[in-house]
Short mmCIF file of C-alpha atoms (C1' of nucleotides) in Angstrom, two decimals:
data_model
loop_
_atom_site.label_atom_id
_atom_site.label_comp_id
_atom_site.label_asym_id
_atom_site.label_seq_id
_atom_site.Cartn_x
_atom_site.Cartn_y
_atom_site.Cartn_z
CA UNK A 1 -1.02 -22.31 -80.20
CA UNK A 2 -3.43 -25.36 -80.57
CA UNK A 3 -4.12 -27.70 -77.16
CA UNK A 4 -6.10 -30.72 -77.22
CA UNK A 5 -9.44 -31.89 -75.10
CA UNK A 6 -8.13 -32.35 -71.46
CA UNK A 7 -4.37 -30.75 -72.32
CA UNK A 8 -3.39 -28.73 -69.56
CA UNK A 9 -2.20 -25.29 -70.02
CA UNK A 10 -0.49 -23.88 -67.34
CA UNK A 11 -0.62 -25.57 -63.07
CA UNK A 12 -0.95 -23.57 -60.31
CA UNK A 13 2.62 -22.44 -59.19
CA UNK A 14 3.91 -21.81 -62.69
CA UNK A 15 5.94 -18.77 -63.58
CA UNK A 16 3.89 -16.73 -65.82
CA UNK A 17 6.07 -15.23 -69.07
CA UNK A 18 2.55 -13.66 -71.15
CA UNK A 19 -1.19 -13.87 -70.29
CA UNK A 20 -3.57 -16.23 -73.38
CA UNK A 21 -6.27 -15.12 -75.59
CA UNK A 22 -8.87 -17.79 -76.44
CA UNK A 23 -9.71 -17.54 -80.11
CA UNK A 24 -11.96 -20.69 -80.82
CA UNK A 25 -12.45 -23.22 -78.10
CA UNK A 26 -13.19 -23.18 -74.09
CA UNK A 27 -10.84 -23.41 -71.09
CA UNK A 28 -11.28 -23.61 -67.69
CA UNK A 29 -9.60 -22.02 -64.82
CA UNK A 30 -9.33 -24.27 -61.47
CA UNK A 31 -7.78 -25.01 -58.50
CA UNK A 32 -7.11 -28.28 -56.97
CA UNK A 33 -7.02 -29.38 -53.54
CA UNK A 34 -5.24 -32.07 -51.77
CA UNK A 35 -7.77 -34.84 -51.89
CA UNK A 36 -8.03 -34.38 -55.92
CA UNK A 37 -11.49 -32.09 -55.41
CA UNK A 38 -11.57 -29.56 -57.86
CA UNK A 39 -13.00 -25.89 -57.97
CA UNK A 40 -13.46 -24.23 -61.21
CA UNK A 41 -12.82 -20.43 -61.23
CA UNK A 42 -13.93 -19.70 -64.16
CA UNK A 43 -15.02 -20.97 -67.86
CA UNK A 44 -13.45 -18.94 -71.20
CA UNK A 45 -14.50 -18.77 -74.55
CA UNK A 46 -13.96 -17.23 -77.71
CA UNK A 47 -12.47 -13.58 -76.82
CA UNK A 48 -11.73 -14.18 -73.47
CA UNK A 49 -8.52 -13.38 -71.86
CA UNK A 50 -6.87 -14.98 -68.81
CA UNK A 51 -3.85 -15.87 -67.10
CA UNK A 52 -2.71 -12.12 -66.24
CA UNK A 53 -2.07 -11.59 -63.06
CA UNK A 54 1.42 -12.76 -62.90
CA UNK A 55 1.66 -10.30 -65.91
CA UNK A 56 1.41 -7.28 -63.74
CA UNK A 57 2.45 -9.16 -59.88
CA UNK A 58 5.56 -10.95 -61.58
CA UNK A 59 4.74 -13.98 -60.07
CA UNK A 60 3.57 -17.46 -60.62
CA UNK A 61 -0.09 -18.35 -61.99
CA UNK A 62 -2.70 -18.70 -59.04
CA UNK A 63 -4.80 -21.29 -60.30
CA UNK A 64 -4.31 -23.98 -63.29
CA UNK A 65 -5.86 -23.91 -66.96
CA UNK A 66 -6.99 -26.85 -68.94
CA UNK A 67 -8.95 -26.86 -72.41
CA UNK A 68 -12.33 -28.32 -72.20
CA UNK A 69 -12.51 -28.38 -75.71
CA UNK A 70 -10.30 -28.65 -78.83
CA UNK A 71 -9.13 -24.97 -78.58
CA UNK A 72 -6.51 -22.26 -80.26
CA UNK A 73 -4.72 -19.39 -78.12
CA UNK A 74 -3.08 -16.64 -78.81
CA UNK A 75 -0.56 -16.12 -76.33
CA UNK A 76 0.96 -12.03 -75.50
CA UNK A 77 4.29 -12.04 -73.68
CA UNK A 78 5.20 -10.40 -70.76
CA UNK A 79 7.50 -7.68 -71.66
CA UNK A 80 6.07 -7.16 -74.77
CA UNK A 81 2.87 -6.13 -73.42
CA UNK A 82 3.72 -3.87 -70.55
CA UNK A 83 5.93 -2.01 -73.10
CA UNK A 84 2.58 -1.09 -74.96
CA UNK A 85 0.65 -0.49 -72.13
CA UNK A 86 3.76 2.07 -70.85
CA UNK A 87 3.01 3.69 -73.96
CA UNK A 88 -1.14 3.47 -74.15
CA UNK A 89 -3.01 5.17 -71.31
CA UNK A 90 -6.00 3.42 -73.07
CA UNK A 91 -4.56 -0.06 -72.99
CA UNK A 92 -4.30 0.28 -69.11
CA UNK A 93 -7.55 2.09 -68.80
CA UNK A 94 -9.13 -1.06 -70.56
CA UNK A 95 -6.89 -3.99 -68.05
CA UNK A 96 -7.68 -2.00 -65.19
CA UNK A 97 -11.49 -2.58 -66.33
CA UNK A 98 -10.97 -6.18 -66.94
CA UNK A 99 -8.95 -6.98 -64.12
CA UNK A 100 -11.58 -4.91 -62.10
CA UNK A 101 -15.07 -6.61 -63.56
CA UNK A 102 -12.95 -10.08 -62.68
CA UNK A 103 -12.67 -8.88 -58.50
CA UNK A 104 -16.48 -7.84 -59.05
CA UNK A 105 -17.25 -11.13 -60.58
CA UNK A 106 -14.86 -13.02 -57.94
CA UNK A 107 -17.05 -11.15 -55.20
CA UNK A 108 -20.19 -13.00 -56.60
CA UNK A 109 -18.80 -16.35 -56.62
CA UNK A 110 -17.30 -15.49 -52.86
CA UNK A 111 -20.76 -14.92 -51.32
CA UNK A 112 -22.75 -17.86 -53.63
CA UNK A 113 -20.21 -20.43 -52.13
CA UNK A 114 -20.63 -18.70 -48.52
CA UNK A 115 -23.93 -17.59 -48.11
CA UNK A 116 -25.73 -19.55 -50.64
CA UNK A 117 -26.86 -23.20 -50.17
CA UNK A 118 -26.78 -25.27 -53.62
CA UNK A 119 -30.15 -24.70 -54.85
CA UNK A 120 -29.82 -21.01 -54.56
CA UNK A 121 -26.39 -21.02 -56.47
CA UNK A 122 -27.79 -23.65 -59.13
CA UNK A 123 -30.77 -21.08 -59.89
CA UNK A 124 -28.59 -18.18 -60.14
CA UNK A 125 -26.29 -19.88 -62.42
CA UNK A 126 -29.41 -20.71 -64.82
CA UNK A 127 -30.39 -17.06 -64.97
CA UNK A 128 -26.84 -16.13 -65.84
CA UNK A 129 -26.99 -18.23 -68.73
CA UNK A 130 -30.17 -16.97 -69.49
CA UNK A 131 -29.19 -13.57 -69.57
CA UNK A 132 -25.63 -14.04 -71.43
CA UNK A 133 -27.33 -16.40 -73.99
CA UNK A 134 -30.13 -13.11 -74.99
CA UNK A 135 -27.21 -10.68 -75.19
CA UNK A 136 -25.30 -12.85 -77.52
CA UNK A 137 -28.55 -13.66 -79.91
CA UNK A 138 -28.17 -10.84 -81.88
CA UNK A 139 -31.13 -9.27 -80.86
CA UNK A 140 -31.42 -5.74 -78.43
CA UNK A 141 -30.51 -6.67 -74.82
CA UNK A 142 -33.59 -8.06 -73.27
CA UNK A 143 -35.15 -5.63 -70.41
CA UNK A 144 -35.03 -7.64 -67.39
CA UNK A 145 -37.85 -10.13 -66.83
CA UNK A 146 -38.69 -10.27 -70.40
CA UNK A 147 -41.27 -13.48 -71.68
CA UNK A 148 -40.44 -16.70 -70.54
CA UNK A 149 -40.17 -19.47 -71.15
CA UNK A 150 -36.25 -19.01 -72.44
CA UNK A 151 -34.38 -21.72 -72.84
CA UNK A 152 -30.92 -22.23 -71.93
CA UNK A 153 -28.24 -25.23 -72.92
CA UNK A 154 -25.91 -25.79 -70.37
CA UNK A 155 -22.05 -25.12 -72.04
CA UNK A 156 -20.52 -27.75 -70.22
CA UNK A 157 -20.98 -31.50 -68.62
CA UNK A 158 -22.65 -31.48 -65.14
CA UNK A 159 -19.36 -33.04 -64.03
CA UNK A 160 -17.98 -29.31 -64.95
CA UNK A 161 -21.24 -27.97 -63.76
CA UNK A 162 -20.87 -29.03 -60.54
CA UNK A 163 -17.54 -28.12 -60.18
CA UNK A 164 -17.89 -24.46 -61.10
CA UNK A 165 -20.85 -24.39 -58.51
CA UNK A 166 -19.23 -25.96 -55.98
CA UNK A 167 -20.95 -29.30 -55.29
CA UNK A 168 -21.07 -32.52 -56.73
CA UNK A 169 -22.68 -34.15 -60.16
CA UNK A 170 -25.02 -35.78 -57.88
CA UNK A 171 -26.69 -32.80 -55.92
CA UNK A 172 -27.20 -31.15 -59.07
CA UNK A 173 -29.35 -34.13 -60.46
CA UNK A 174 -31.31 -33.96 -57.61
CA UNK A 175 -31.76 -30.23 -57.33
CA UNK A 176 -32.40 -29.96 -61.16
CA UNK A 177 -35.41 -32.50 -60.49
CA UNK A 178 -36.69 -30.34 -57.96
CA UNK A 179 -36.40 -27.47 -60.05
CA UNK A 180 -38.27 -29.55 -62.34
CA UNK A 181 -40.79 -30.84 -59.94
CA UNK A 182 -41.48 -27.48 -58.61
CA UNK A 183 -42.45 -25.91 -62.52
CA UNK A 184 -39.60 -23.88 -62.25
CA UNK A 185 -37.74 -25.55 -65.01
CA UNK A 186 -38.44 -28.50 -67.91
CA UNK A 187 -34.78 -30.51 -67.91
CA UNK A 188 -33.67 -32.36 -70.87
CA UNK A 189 -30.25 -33.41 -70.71
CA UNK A 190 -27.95 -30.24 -71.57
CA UNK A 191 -31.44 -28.07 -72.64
CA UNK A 192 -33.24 -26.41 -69.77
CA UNK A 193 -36.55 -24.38 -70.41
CA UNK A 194 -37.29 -21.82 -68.19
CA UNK A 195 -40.87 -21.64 -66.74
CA UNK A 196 -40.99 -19.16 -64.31
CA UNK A 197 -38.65 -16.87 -64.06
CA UNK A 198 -39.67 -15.15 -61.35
CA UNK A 199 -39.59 -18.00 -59.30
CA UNK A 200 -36.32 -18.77 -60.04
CA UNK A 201 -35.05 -15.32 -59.28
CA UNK A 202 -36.80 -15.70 -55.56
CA UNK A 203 -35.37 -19.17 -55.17
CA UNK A 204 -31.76 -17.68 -56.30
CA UNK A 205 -31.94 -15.30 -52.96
CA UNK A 206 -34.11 -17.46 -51.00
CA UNK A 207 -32.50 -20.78 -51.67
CA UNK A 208 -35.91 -22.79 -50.29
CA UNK A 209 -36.78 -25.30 -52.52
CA UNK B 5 -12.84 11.85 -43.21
CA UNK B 6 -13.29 10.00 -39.78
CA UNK B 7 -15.68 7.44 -39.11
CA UNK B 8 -17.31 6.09 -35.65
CA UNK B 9 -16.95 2.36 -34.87
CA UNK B 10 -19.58 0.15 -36.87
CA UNK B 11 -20.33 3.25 -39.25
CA UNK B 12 -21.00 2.13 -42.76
CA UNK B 13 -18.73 4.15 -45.72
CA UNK B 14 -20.59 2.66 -48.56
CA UNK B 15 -22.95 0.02 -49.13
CA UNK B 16 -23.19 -2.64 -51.94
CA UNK B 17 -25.05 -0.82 -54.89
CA UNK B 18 -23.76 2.66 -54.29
CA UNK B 19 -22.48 4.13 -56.93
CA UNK B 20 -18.75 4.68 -56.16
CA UNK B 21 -17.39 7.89 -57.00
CA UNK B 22 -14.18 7.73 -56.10
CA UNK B 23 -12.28 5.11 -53.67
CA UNK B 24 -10.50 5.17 -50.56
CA UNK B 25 -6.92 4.77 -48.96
CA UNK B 26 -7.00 3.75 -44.83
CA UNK B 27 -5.09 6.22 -42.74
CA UNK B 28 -5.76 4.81 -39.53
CA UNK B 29 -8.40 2.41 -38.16
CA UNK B 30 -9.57 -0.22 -39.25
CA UNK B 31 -12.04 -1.45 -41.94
CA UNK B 32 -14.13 -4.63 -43.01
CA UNK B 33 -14.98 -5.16 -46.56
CA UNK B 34 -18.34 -7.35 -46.60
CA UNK B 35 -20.85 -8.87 -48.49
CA UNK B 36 -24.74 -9.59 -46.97
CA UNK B 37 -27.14 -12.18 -47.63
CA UNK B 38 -30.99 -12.15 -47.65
CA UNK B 39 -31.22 -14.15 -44.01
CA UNK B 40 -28.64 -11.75 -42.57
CA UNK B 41 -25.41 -13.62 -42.32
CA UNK B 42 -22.67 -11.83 -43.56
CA UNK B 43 -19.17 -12.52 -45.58
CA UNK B 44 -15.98 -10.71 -45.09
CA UNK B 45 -14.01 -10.12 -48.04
CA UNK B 46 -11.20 -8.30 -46.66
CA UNK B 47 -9.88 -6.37 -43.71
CA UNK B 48 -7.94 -3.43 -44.24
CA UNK B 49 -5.65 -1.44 -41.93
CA UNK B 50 -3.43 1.39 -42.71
CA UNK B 51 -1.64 2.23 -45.76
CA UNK B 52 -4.68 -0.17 -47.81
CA UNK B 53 -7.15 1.30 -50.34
CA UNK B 54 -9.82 0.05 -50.94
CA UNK B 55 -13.38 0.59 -52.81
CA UNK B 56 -11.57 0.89 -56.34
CA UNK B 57 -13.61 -1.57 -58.21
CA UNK B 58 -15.86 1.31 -59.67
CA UNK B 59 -13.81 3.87 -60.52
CA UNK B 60 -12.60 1.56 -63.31
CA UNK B 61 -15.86 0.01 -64.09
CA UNK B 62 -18.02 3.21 -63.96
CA UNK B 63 -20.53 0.76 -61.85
CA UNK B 64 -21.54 0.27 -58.36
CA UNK B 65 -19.86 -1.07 -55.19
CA UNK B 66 -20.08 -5.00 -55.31
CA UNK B 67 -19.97 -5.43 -51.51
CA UNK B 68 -19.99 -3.21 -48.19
CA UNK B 69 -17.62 -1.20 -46.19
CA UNK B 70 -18.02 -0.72 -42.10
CA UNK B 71 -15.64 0.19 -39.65
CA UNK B 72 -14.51 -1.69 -37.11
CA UNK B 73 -13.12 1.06 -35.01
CA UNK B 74 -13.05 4.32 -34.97
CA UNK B 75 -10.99 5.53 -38.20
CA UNK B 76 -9.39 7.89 -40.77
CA UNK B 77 -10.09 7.88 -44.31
CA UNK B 78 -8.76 9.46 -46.93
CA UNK B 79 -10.88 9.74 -49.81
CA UNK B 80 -9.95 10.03 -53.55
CA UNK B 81 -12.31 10.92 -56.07
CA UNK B 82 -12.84 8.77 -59.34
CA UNK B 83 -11.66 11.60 -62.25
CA UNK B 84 -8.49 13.02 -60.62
CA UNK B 85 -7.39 9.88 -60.53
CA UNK B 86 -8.59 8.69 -64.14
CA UNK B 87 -6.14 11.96 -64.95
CA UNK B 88 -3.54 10.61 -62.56
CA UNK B 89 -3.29 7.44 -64.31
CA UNK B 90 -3.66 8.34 -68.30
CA UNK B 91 -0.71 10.97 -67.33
CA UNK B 92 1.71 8.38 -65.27
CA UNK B 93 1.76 4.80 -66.69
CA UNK B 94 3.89 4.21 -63.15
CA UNK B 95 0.72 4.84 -61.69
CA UNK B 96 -1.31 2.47 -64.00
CA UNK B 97 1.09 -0.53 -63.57
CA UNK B 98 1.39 -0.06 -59.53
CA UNK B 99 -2.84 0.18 -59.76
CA UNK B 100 -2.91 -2.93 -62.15
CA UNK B 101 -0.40 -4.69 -58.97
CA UNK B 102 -2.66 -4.00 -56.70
CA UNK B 103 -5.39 -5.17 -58.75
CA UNK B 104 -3.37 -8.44 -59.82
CA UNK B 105 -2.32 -9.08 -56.12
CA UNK B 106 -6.28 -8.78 -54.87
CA UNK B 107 -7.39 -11.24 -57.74
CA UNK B 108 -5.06 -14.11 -56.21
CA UNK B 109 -6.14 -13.62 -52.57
CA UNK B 110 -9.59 -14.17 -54.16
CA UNK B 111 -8.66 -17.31 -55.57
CA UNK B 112 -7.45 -18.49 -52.35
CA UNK B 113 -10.32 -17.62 -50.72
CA UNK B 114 -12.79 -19.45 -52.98
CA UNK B 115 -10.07 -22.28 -52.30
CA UNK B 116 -10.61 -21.83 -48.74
CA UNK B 117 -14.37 -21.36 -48.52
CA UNK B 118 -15.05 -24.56 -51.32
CA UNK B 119 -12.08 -26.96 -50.97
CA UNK B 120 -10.96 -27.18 -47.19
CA UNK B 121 -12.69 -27.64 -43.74
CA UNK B 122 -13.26 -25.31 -41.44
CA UNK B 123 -10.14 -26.68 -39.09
CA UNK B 124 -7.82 -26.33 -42.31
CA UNK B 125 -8.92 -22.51 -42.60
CA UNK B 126 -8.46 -21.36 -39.43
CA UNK B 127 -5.09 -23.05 -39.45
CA UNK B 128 -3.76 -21.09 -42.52
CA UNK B 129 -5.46 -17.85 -41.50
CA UNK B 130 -3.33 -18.53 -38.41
CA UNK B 131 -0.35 -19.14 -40.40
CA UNK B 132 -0.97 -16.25 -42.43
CA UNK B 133 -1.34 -13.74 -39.44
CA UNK B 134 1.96 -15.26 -38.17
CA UNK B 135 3.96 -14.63 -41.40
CA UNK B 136 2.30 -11.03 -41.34
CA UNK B 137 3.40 -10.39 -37.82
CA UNK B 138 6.84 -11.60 -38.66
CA UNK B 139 7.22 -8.96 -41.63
CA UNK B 140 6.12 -6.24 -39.81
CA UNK B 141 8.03 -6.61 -37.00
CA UNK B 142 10.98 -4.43 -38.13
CA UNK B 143 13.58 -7.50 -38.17
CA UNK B 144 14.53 -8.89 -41.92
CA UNK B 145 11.58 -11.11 -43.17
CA UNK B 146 11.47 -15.05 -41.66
CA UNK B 147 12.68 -17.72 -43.81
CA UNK B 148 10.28 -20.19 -44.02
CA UNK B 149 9.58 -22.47 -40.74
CA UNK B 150 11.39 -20.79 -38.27
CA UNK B 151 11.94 -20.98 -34.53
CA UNK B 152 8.11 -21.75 -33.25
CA UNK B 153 6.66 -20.61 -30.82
CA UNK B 154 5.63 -17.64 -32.50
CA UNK B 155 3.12 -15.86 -30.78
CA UNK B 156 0.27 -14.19 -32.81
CA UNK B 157 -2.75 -12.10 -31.46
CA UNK B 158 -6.14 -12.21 -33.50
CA UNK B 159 -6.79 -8.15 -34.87
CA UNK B 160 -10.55 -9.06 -34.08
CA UNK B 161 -12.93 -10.21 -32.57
CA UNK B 162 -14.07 -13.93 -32.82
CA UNK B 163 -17.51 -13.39 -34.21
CA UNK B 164 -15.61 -10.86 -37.26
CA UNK B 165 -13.14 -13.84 -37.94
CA UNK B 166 -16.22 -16.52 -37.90
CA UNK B 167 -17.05 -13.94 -40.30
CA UNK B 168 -14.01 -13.86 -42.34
CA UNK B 169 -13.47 -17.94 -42.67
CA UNK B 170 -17.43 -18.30 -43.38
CA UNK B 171 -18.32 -20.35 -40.58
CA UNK B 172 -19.83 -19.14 -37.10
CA UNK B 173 -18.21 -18.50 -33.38
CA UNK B 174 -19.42 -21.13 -32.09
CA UNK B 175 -17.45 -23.28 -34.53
CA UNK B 176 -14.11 -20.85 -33.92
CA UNK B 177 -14.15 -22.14 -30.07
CA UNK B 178 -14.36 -25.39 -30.73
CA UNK B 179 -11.96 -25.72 -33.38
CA UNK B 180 -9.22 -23.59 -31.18
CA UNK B 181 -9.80 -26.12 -28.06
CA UNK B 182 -9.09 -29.00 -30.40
CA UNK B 183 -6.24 -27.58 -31.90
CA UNK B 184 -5.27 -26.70 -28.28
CA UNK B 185 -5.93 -29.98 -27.32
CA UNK B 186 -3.85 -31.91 -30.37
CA UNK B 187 -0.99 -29.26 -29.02
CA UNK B 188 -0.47 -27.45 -32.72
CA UNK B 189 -1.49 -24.19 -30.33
CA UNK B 190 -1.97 -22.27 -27.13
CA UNK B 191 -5.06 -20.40 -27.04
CA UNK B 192 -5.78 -18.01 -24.62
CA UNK B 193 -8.58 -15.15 -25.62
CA UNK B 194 -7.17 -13.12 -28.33
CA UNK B 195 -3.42 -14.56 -28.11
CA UNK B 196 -2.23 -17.91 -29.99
CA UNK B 197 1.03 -19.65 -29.08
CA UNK B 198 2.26 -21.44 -32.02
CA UNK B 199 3.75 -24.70 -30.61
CA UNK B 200 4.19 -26.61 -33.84
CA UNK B 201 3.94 -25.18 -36.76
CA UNK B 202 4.66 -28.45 -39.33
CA UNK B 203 1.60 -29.97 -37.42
CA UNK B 204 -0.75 -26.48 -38.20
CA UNK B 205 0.50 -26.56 -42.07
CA UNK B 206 -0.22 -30.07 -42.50
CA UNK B 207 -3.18 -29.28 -41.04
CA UNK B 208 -4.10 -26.59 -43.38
CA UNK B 209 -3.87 -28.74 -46.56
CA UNK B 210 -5.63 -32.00 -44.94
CA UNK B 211 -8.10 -30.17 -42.88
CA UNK B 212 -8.21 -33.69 -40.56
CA UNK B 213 -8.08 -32.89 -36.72
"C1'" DA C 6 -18.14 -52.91 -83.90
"C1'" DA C 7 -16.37 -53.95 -79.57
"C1'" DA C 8 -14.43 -52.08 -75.55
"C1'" DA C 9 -13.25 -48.68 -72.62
"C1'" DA C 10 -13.95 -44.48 -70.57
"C1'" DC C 11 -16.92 -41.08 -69.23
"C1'" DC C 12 -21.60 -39.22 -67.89
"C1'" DA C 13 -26.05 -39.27 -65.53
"C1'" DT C 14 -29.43 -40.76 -62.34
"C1'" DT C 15 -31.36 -42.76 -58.00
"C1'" DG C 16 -31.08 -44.73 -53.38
"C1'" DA C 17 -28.98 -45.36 -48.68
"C1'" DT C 18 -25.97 -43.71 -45.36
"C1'" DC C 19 -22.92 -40.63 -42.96
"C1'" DT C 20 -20.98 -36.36 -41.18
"C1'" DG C 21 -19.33 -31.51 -40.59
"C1'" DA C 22 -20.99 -27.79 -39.10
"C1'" DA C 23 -25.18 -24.86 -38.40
"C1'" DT C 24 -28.68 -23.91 -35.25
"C1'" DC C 25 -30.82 -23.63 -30.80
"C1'" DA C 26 -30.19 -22.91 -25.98
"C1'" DA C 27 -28.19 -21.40 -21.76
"C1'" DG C 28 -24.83 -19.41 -18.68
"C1'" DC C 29 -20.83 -16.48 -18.04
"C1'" DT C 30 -17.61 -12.66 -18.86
"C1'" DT C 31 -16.18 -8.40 -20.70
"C1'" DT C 32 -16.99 -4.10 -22.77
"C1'" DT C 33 -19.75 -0.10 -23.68
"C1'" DA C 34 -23.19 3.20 -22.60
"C1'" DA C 35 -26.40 5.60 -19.65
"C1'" DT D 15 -21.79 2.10 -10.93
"C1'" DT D 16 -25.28 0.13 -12.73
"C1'" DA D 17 -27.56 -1.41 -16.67
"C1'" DA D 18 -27.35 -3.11 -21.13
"C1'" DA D 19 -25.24 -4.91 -24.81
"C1'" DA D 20 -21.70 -7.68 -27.01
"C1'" DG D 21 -18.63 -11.46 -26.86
"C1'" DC D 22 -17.30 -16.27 -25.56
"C1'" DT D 23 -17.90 -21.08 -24.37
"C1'" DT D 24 -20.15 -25.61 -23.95
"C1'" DG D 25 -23.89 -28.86 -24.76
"C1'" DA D 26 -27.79 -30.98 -27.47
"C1'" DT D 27 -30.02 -31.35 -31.75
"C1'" DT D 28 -30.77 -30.94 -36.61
"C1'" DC D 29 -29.83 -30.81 -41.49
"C1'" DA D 30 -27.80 -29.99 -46.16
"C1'" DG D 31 -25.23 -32.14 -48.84
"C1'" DA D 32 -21.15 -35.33 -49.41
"C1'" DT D 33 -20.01 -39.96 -49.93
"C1'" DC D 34 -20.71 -44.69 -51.17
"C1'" DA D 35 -22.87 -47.85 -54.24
"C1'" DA D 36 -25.20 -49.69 -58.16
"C1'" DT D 37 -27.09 -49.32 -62.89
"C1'" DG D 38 -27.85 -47.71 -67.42
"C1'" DG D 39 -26.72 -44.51 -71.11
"C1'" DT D 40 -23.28 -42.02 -74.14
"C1'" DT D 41 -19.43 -40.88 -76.27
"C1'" DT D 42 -14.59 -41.92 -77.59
"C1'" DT D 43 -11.10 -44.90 -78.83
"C1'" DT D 44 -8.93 -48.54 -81.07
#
DNA sequence: AAAAACCATTGATCTGAATCAAGCTTTTAA
DNA sequence: TTAAAAGCTTGATTCAGATCAATGGTTTTT
């Protein structure tokens, strides 16, 4: 299937029939509360899967997906799929991975939001990129603290940004110029040069800007 | 095994060789930050494993475990159970269940901790120990908004639930005298009247007391 | 190409809840 | 059975970050 910039996928409360496979394009996972604030859960791209757990609870979908982009899905019924995982010990081996990497992940984002103040969380989130954006270029995994500067484009608007960190479009401006102030980072627009890694890695436990 | 009140089972880090299944006790599930202050992911009483992120990852603990009193464990080891599963695909779908059914308490905790007050959390944690108590006590499961008062009693103390909601005790007193004072509850130590429970469900979406 | 919608930045103000402090009660340990 | 350590409550103060507001810059849309 094909969605459109903005097009919502599936809401919060829906019964799930089959779980979605991103295959060009990025989504994002969210929940909404009351007063219209939004939380994003998560950000997929290309090769991503989400939108199981009613799969294997039989229930409805715990959180709402929207395309942030122009995007195509592949999308695996229900029944289907836990026929072939009956009959593959491997396919289960491999969900029980996923689904476990997503608690480890949901752990993270559990203690930035609780025992992280913004700055802290915003740092962390750079160095993520960071990281993810080495691994994907091709070259050897980078060993840890490799030469800076790296630079990093941020994926999404700071409107998104903010959302996925918890806080709003404003704080980030004003942390980012910190950031910048500090030497930690260069900002321009989406592109972000790291200076000092180190630094950042302190202020990501720290959080003292 | 048995474990003495405040011992720790594993830390985050330690590589996890197998998980574990409560057989009487009970245990908190937590995650630490640099200053100290500490997040509870989960509290688990009997008949609750816990500690399985690894053994399906092949990677470390992602947060803590401690007693909270003195307790049984039982402990399974990571390649039995790998066995287990690749031989009963029962097994694998009631794992991938339990799995699914932790994921969406997640998400309604990063709700909680990033989209609602502190009032509006302790009202549905409230609400959530009431529905609990209702199951478990033998008779067939409440519908929905039933005869209040229903009485609940907190299963700790109020420094672990500060804990739990991610805020401190301080804030737990003063938020229970207010909602004693609006008349949603009856506070007295670790018991809670229920006196109207429309007003504490409103409450737990608006958060405004 | 004009208009509308969205995005980003900066300043001023407000507020929920943390922190600091102190006294009191209950539980645990010596 | 006394001492020590946790746990609970209430008050005063502080602070991170949200909200409100205004402006300019970009994309989309039509």
């Amino acid at each position: 299937m094909t969605v459109n910039k903005g097009e919502l996928i599936f809401q919060e409360g829906d019964s799930g029939e089959g779980f979605y496979i991103v295959a060009a394009g990025k989504i994002k996972v969210f929940k909404m509360s009351f007063e219209g604030k939004e939380q994003i859960l998560h950000i997929y791209g290309p090769g991503h899967i989400f939108g199981e757990v009613p799969v294997f609870q039989g229930t409805s979908f715990p959180a709402s997906a929207m395309a942030l982009e122009p995007s195509t899905l592949l999308f695996l019924p229900r029944q289907a799929f836990i026929r072939q995982i009956g009959k593959s010990p491997a396919l289960a081996m491999n969900m029980l991975a996923d689904l476990s990497r997503r608690l480890r992940e949901f752990t993270v984002q559990i203690e930035n939001l609780s025992l992280k103040e913004v700055p802290a969380r915003l740092a962390a989130y750079i160095l993520t990129l960071a990281q993810e954006g080495a691994a994907h270029s091709q070259k050897i995994a980078l060993p840890p603290k490799s030469l800076p500067p790296a630079g990093v484009s941020l994926p999404v608007s700071k409107v998104q940004l903010a959302s996925l960190i918890g806080t709003t479009p404003e704080t980030i401006s004003r942390v980012l110029k910190k950031m910048d102030l500090a030497g930690f980072i260069k900002a321009e627009g989406k592109k972000i040069l790291i200076l000092d890694q180190e630094g950042l890695e302190e202020l990501s436990h720290t959080g003292r800007l």
